[in-house]
Short mmCIF file of C-alpha atoms in Angstrom, two decimals:
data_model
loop_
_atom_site.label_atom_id
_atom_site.label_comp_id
_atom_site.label_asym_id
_atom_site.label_seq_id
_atom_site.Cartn_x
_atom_site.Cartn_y
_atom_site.Cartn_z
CA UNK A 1 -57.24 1.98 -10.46
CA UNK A 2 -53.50 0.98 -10.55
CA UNK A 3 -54.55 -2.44 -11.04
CA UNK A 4 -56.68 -1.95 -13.91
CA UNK A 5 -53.89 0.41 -15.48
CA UNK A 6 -51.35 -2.23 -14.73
CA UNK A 7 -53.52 -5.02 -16.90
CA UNK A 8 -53.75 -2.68 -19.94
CA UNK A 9 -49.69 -1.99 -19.86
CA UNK A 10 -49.67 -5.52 -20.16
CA UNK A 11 -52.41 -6.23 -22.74
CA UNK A 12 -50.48 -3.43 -24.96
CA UNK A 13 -46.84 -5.13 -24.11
CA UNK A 14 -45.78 -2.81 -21.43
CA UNK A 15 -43.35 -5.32 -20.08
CA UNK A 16 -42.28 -6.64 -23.14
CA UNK A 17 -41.09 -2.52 -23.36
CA UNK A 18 -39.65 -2.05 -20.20
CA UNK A 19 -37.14 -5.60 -21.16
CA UNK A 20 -36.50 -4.04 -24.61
CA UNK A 21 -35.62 -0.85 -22.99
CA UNK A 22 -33.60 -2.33 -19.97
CA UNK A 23 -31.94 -4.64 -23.11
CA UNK A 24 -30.82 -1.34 -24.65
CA UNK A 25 -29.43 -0.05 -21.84
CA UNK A 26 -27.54 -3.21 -20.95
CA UNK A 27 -26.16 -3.48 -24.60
CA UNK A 28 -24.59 0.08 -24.42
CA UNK A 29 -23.38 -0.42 -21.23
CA UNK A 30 -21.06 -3.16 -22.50
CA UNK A 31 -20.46 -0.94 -25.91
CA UNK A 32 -18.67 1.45 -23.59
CA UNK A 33 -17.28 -0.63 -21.45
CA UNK A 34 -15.67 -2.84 -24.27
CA UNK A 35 -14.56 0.91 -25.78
CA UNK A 36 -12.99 1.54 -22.67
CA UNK A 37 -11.23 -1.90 -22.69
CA UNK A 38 -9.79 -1.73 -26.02
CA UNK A 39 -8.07 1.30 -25.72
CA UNK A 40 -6.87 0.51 -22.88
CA UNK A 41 -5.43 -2.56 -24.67
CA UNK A 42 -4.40 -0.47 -27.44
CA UNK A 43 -2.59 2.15 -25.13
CA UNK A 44 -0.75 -0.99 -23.97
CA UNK A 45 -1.33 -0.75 -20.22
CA UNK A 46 -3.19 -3.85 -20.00
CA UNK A 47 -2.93 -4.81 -16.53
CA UNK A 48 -2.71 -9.27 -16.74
CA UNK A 49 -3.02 -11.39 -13.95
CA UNK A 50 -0.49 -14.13 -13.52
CA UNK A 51 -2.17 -16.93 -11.21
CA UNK A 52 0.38 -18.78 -8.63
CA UNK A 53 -0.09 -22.35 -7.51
CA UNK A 54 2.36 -22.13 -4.82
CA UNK A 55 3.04 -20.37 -1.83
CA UNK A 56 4.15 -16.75 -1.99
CA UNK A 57 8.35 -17.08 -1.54
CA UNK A 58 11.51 -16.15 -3.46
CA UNK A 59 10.62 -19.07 -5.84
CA UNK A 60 7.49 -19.90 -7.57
CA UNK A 61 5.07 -22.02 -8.81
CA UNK A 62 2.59 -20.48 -11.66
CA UNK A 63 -0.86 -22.27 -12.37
CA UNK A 64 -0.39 -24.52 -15.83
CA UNK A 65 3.09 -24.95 -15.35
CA UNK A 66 6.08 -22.56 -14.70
CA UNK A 67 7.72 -24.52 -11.80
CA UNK A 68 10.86 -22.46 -10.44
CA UNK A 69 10.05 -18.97 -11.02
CA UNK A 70 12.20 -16.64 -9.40
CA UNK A 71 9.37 -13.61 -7.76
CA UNK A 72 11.19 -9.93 -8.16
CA UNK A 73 8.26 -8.21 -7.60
CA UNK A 74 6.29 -9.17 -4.42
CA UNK A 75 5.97 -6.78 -1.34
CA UNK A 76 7.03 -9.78 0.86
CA UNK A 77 10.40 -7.68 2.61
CA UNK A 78 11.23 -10.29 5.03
CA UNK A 79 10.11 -13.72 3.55
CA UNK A 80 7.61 -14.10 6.17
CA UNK A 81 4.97 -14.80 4.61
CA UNK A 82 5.66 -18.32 4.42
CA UNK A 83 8.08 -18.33 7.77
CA UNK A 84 7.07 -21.85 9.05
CA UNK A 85 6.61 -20.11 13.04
CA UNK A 86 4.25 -17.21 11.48
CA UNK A 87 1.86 -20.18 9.52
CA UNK A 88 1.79 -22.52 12.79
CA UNK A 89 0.79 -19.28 14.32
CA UNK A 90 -2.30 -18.68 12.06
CA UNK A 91 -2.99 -22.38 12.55
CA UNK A 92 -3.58 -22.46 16.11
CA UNK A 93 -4.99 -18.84 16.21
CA UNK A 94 -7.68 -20.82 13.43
CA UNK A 95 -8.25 -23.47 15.73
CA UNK A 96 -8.06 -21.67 19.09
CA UNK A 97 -10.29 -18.78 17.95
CA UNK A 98 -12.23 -19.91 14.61
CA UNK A 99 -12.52 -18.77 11.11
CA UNK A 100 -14.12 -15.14 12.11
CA UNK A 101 -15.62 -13.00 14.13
CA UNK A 102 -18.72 -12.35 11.77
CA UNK A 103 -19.08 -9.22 13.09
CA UNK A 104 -17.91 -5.52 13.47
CA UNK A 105 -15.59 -4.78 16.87
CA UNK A 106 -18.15 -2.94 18.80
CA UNK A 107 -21.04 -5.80 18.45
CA UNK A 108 -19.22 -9.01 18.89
CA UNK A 109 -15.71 -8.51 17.04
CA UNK A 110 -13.32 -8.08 19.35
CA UNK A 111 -11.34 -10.38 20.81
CA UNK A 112 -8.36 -11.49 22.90
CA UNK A 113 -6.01 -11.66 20.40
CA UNK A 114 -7.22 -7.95 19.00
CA UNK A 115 -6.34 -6.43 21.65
CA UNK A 116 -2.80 -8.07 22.10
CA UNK A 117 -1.72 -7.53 19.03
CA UNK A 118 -2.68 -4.06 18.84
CA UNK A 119 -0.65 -3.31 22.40
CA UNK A 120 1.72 -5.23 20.56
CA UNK A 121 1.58 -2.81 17.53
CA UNK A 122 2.02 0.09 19.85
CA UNK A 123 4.73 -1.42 21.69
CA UNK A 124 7.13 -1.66 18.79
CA UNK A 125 6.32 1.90 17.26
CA UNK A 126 6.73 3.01 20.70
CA UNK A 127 3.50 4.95 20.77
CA UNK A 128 0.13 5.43 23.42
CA UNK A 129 -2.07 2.77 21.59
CA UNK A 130 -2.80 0.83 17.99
CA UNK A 131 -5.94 0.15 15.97
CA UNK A 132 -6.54 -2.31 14.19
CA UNK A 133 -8.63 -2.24 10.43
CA UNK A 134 -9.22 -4.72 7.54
CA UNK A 135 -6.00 -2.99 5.32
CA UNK A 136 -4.23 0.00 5.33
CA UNK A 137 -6.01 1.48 2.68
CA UNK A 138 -9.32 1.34 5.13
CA UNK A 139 -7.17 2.93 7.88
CA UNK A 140 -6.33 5.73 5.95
CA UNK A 141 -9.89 6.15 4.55
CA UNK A 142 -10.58 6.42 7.83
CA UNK A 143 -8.35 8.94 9.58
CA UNK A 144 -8.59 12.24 7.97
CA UNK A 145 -12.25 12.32 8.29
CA UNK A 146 -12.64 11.26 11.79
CA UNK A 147 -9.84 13.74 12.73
CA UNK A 148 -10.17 16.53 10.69
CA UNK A 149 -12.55 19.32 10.83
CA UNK A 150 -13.48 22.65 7.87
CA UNK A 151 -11.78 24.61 10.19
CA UNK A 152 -8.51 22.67 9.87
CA UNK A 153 -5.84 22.07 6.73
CA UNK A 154 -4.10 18.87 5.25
CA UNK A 155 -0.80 19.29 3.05
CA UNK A 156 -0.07 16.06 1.10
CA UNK A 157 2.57 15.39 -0.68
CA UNK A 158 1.77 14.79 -4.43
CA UNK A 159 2.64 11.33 -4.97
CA UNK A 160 1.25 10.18 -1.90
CA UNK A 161 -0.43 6.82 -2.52
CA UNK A 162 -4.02 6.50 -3.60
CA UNK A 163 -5.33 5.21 -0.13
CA UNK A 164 -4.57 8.76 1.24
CA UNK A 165 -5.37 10.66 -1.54
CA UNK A 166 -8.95 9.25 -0.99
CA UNK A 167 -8.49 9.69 2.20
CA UNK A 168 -7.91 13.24 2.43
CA UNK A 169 -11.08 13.85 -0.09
CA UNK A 170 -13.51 12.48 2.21
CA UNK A 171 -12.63 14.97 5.02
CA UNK A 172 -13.86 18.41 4.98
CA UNK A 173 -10.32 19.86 5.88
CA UNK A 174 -9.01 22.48 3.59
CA UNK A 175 -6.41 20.32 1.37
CA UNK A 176 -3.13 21.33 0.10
CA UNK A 177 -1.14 19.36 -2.16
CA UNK A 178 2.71 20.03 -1.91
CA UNK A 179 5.40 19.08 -4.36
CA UNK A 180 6.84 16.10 -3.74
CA UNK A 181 9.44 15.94 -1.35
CA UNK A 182 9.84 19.34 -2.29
CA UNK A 183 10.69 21.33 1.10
CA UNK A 184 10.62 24.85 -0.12
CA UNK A 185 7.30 24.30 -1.91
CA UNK A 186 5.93 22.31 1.99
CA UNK A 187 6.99 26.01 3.90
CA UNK A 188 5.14 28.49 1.64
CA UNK A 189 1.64 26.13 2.02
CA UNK A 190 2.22 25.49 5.89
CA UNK A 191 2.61 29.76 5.51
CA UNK A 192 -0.54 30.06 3.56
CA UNK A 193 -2.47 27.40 6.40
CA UNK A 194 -1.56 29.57 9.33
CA UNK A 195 -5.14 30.66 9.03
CA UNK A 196 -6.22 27.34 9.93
CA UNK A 197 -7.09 25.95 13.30
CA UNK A 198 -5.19 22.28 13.31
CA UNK A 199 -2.45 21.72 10.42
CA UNK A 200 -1.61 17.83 9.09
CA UNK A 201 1.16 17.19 7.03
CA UNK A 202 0.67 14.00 5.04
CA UNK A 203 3.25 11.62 3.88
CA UNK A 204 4.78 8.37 2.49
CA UNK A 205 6.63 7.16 4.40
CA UNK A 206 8.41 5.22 1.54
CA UNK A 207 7.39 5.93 -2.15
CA UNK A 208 5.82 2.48 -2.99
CA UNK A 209 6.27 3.13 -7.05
CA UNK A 210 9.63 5.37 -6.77
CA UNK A 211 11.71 3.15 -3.57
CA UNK A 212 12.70 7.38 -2.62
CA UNK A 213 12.29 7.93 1.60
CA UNK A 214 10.55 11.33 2.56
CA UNK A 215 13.00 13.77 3.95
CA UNK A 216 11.05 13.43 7.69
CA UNK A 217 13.47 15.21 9.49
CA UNK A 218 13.13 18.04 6.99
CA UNK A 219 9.39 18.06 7.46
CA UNK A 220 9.54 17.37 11.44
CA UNK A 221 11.75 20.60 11.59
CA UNK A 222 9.03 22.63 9.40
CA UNK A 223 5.55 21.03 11.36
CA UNK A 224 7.98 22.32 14.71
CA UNK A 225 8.27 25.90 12.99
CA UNK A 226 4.81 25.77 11.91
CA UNK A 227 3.26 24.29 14.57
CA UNK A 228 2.12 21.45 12.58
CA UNK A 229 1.30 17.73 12.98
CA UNK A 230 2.98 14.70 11.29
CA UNK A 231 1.43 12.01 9.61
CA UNK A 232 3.18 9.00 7.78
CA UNK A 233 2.13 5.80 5.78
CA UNK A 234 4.43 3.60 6.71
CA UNK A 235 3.53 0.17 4.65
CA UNK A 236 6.46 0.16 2.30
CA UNK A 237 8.92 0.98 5.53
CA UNK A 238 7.12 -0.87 8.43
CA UNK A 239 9.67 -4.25 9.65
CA UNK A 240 12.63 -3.63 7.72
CA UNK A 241 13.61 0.39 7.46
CA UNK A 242 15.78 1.53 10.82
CA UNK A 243 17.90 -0.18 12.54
CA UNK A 244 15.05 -2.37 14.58
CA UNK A 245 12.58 -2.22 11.54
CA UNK A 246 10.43 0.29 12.88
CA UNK A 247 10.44 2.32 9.67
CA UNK A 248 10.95 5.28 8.52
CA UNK A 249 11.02 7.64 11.63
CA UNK A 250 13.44 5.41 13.39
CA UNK A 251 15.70 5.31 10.35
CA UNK A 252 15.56 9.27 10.52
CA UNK A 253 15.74 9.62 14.27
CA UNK A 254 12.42 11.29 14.72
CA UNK A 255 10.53 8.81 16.10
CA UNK A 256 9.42 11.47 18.84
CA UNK A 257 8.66 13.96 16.23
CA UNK A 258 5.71 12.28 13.87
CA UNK A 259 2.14 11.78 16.01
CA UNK A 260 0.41 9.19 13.45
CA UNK A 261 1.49 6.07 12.02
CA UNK A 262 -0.66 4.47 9.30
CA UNK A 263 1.09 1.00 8.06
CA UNK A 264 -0.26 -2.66 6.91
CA UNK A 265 0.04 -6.49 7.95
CA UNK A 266 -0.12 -7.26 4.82
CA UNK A 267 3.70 -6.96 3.34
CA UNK A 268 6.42 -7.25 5.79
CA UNK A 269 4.29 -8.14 8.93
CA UNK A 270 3.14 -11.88 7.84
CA UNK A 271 1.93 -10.57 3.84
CA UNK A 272 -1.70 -11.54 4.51
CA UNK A 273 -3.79 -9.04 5.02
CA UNK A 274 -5.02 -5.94 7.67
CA UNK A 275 -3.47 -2.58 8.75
CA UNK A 276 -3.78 -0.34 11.81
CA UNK A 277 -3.20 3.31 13.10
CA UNK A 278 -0.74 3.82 15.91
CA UNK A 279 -0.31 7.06 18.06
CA UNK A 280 -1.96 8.81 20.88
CA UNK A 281 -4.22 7.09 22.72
CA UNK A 282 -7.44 9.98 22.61
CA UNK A 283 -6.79 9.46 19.07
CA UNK A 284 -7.26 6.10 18.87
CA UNK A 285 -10.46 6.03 21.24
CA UNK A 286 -12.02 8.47 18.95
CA UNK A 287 -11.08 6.13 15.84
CA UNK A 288 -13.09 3.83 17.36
CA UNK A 289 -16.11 5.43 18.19
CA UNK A 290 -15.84 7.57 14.88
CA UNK A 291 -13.93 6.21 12.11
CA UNK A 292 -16.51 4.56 9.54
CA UNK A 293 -14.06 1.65 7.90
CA UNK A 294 -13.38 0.27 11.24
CA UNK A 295 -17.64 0.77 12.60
CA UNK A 296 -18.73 -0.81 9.88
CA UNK A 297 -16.10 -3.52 8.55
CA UNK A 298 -16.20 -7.54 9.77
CA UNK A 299 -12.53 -7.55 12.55
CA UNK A 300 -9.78 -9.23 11.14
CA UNK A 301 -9.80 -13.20 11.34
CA UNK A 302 -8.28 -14.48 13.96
CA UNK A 303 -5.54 -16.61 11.76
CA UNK A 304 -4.76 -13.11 9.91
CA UNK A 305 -4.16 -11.67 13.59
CA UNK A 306 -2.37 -14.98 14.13
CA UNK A 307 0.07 -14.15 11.55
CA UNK A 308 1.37 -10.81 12.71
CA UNK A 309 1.29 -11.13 15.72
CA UNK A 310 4.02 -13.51 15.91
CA UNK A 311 5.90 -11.55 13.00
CA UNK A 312 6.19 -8.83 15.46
CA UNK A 313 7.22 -11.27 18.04
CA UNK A 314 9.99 -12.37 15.41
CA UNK A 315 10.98 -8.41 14.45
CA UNK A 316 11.17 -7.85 18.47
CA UNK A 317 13.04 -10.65 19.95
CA UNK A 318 15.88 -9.98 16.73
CA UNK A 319 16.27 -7.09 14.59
CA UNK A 320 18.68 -9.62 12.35
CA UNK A 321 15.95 -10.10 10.15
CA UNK A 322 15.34 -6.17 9.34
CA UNK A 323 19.36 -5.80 8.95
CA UNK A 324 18.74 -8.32 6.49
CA UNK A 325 18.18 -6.31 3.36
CA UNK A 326 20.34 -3.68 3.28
CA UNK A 327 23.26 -5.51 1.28
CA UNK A 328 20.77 -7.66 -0.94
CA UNK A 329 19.00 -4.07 -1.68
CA UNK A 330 22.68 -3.04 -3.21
CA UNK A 331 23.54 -5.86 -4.40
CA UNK A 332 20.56 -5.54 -7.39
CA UNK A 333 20.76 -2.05 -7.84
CA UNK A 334 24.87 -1.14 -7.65
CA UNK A 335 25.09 -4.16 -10.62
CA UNK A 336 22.05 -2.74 -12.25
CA UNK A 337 23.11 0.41 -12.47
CA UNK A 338 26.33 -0.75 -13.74
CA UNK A 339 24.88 -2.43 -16.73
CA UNK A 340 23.48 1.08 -17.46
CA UNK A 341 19.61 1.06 -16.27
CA UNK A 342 18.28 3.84 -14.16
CA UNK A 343 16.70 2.68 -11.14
CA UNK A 344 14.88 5.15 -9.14
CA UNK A 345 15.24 5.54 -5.21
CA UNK A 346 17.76 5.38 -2.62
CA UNK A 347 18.69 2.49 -0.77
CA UNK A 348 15.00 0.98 -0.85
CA UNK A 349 14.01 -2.64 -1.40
CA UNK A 350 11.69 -1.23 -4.05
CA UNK A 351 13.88 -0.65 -7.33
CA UNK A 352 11.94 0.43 -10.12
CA UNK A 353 13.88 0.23 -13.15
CA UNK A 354 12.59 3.47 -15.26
CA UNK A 355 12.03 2.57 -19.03
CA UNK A 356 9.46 5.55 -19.52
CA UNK A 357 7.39 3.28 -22.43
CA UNK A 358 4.04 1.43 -21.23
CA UNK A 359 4.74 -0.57 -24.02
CA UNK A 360 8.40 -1.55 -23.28
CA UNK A 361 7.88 -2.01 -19.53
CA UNK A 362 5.15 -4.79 -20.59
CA UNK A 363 7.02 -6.31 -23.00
CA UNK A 364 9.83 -6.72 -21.30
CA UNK A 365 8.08 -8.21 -18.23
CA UNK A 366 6.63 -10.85 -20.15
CA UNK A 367 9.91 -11.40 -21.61
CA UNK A 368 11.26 -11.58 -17.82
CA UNK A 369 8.67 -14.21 -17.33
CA UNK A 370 9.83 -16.16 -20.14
CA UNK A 371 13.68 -16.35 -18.98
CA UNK A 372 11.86 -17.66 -15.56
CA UNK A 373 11.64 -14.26 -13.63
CA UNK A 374 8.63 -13.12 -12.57
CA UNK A 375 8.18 -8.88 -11.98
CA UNK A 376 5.54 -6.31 -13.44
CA UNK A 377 5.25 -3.52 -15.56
CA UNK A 378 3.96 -0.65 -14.26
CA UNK A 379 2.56 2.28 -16.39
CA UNK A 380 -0.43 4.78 -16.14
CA UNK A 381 -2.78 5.20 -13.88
CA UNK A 382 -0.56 3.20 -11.51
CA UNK A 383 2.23 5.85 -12.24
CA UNK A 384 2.40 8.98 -14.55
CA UNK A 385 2.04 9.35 -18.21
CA UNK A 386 6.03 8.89 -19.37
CA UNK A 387 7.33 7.12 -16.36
CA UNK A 388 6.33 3.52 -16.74
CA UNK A 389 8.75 1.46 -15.52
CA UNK A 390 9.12 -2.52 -14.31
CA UNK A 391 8.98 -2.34 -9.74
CA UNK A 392 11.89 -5.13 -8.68
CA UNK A 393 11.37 -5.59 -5.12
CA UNK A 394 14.18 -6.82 -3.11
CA UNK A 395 12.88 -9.60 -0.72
CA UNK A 396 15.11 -10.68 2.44
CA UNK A 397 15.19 -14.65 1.49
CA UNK A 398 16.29 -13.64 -2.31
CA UNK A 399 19.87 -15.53 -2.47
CA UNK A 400 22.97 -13.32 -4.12
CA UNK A 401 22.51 -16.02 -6.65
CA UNK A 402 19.05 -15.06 -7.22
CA UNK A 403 19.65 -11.48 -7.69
CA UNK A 404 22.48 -12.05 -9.83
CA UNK A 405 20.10 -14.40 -12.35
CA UNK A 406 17.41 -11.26 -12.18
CA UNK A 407 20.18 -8.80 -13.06
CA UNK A 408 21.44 -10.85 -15.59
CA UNK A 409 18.15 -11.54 -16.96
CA UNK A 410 17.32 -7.37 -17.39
CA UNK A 411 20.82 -7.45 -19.47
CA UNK A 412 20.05 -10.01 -21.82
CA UNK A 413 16.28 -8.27 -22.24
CA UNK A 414 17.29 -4.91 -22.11
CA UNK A 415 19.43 -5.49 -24.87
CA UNK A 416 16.68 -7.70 -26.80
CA UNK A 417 14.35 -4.34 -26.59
CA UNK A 418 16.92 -1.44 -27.25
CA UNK A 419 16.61 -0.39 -23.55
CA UNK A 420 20.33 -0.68 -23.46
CA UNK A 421 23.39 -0.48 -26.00
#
């Protein structure tokens, strides 16, 4: 029967239907997508993106010309990401191990090198054991549900980064979102989760879109009172905050005091790609036999493992590197605020330079371009409605002379644009 039904749809032009109908869909698909575009456009938070033809440094190399850009805006802390040791490193890992594992860990993904660099990772956050996942952002999509139950609560901090905001919504923990950095605000919801069997307080580390540093002994002191665990994202502190680059809870002296460390390979640790959880080790075994971004993602390639392993081996054997920053970091933003821009933060590499118009912030940036420096624009959804602002990041191989150029650079512009007198 349903082949003699199929021949008279087609005698009558059934198909010739089903393409004008699936044409009509198609054609307001793209309506409302090019709807969506323009206003975007229009709003002025167009998001470009500038192609680079060299390797990622303090000086670049943009596709179709642009030789000798100065790069303000990369998340590469400590220059490693071309350090001639950590590329021989991914070389031989490349040739030793090959290109990939093609393959999740538990099949046929794991191997030597995995499991060296992630003692490696524990070693030098001085915790039980380390996992390793394809980024940070997978790590932390991966935590809260493995770990947390409906019976248990999660307070986040409201400007936590996106990758735990998503986090936290695909556990079935009962979620409160705290004020941020906002102490007072943290007690009364730790008060209100006393109900709750297991309580996770969930922060930044470092703000990657503000350069501000959670007050963690402030919240160790309250999880203590509370009986609460710590939690940090450490990406924007991991390799060049503390004294030995260990981050934030070094820098604060409460290394003993947070249980989970969340952090990436892919800025200060080499700048290619992967990121990892560190803490205790029943944790960690249950990550893997639990935790669905690391079951069901290809292991990291072996030159990527290659890479940060022997950054580690650099941050370890010298903390020179890490100690680095700190003057370069005031350097940029004691002249800049001189000149009269407010940059937001304290004593982070990350200085954004508030200019509170989408608009301005991407003007200006493309004026920055044109004088030969090279940072973004950020505006909404990236950050708030009102708070757009251009991200400088401080990088350890920038030159005084290089920092001087970008400050004198903002001047000239700032002035161009009526962002200063």
């Amino acid at each position: 029967m349903w082949r003699v039904a199929a021949r008279r749809l087609l005698r009558a032009g059934g198909t010739g239907n089903l393409r004008s109908a699936s044409g009509a869909a198609a054609a307001e698909l793209r309506r409302r997508l090019e709807s969506q575009l323009e206003d975007i456009r229009g709003a002025g938070t167009w998001k470009s993106e500038r192609v680079i033809a060299s390797r990622q440094g303090p000086h670049l190399r943009l596709a179709g010309g642009g030789a000798g850009i100065l790069n303000f805006c990369a998340n590469n802390y400590l220059g490693l990401s071309s350090h001639p040791e950590v590329i021989r490193a991914a070389v031989e890992a490349l040739e030793k191990f090959g290109a990939g594992l093609s393959s999740v860990r538990f099949i046929c993904g794991t191997q030597s090198i995995h499991k060296d660099l992630e003692e490696k990772i524990a070693r030098f956050h001085q915790r039980e054991d380390a996992i390793l996942y394809a980024s940070c952002f997978d790590a932390n999509a991966g935590i809260f549900e493995a770990l947390l139950t409906p019976e248990d609560a999660v307070l986040s901090d409201e400007l936590n980064h996106a990758s735990i905001i998503d986090g936290i919504r695909l556990c079935k923990a009962n979620k409160y979102r705290y004020k941020h950095m906002d102490m007072q605000d943290l007690e009364a919801k730790l008060q209100d989760a006393q109900k709750h069997r297991l309580r996770l307080v969930a922060t930044d580390g470092a703000f990657s879109m503000d350069g501000d540093i959670a007050p963690l002994k402030e919240i160790c002191q309250l999880a203590q009172k509370y009986d609460a665990l710590v939690f940090i994202d450490e990406c924007h502190a991991t390799g060049f905050l503390g004294p030995n680059g260990r981050g934030t809870d070094e820098l604060l002296g409460v290394m003993d005091k947070v249980t989970i460390i969340n952090s990436t390979l892919g800025k200060a640790l080499g700048g290619a790609a992967g990121g990892y959880t560190t803490g205790p080790k029943p944790l960690i075994d249950l990550l893997r036999q639990r935790s669905r971004p690391y079951l069901f993602s290809n292991s990291l390639p072996p030159a990527v493992v290659g890479c940060a392993s022997k950054a580690l081996d650099l941050l370890m054997e010298s903390n020179a590197i890490a100690q680095s920053m700190a003057a370069k970091t005031q350097r940029f933003r004691s002249k800049m605020t001189a000149a009269g821009f407010t940059i937001s933060g304290k004593d982070h590499p990350i200085c954004p330079v508030m200019l509170g118009d989408a608009r301005l912030a991407s003007v200006m940036a493309e004026d920055m371009l044109n004088r030969g420096i090279y940072v973004i624009g950020f505006s909404y959804p990236v950050v708030p409605k009102g708070k757009a602002r251009i991200r400088v990041q401080i990088s350890a191989v920038h030159s005084d002379e290089d920092i001087d150029r970008c400050v004198e650079a903002f001047i000239e512009i700032g002035r161009k644009h009526g962002a200063l007198p």
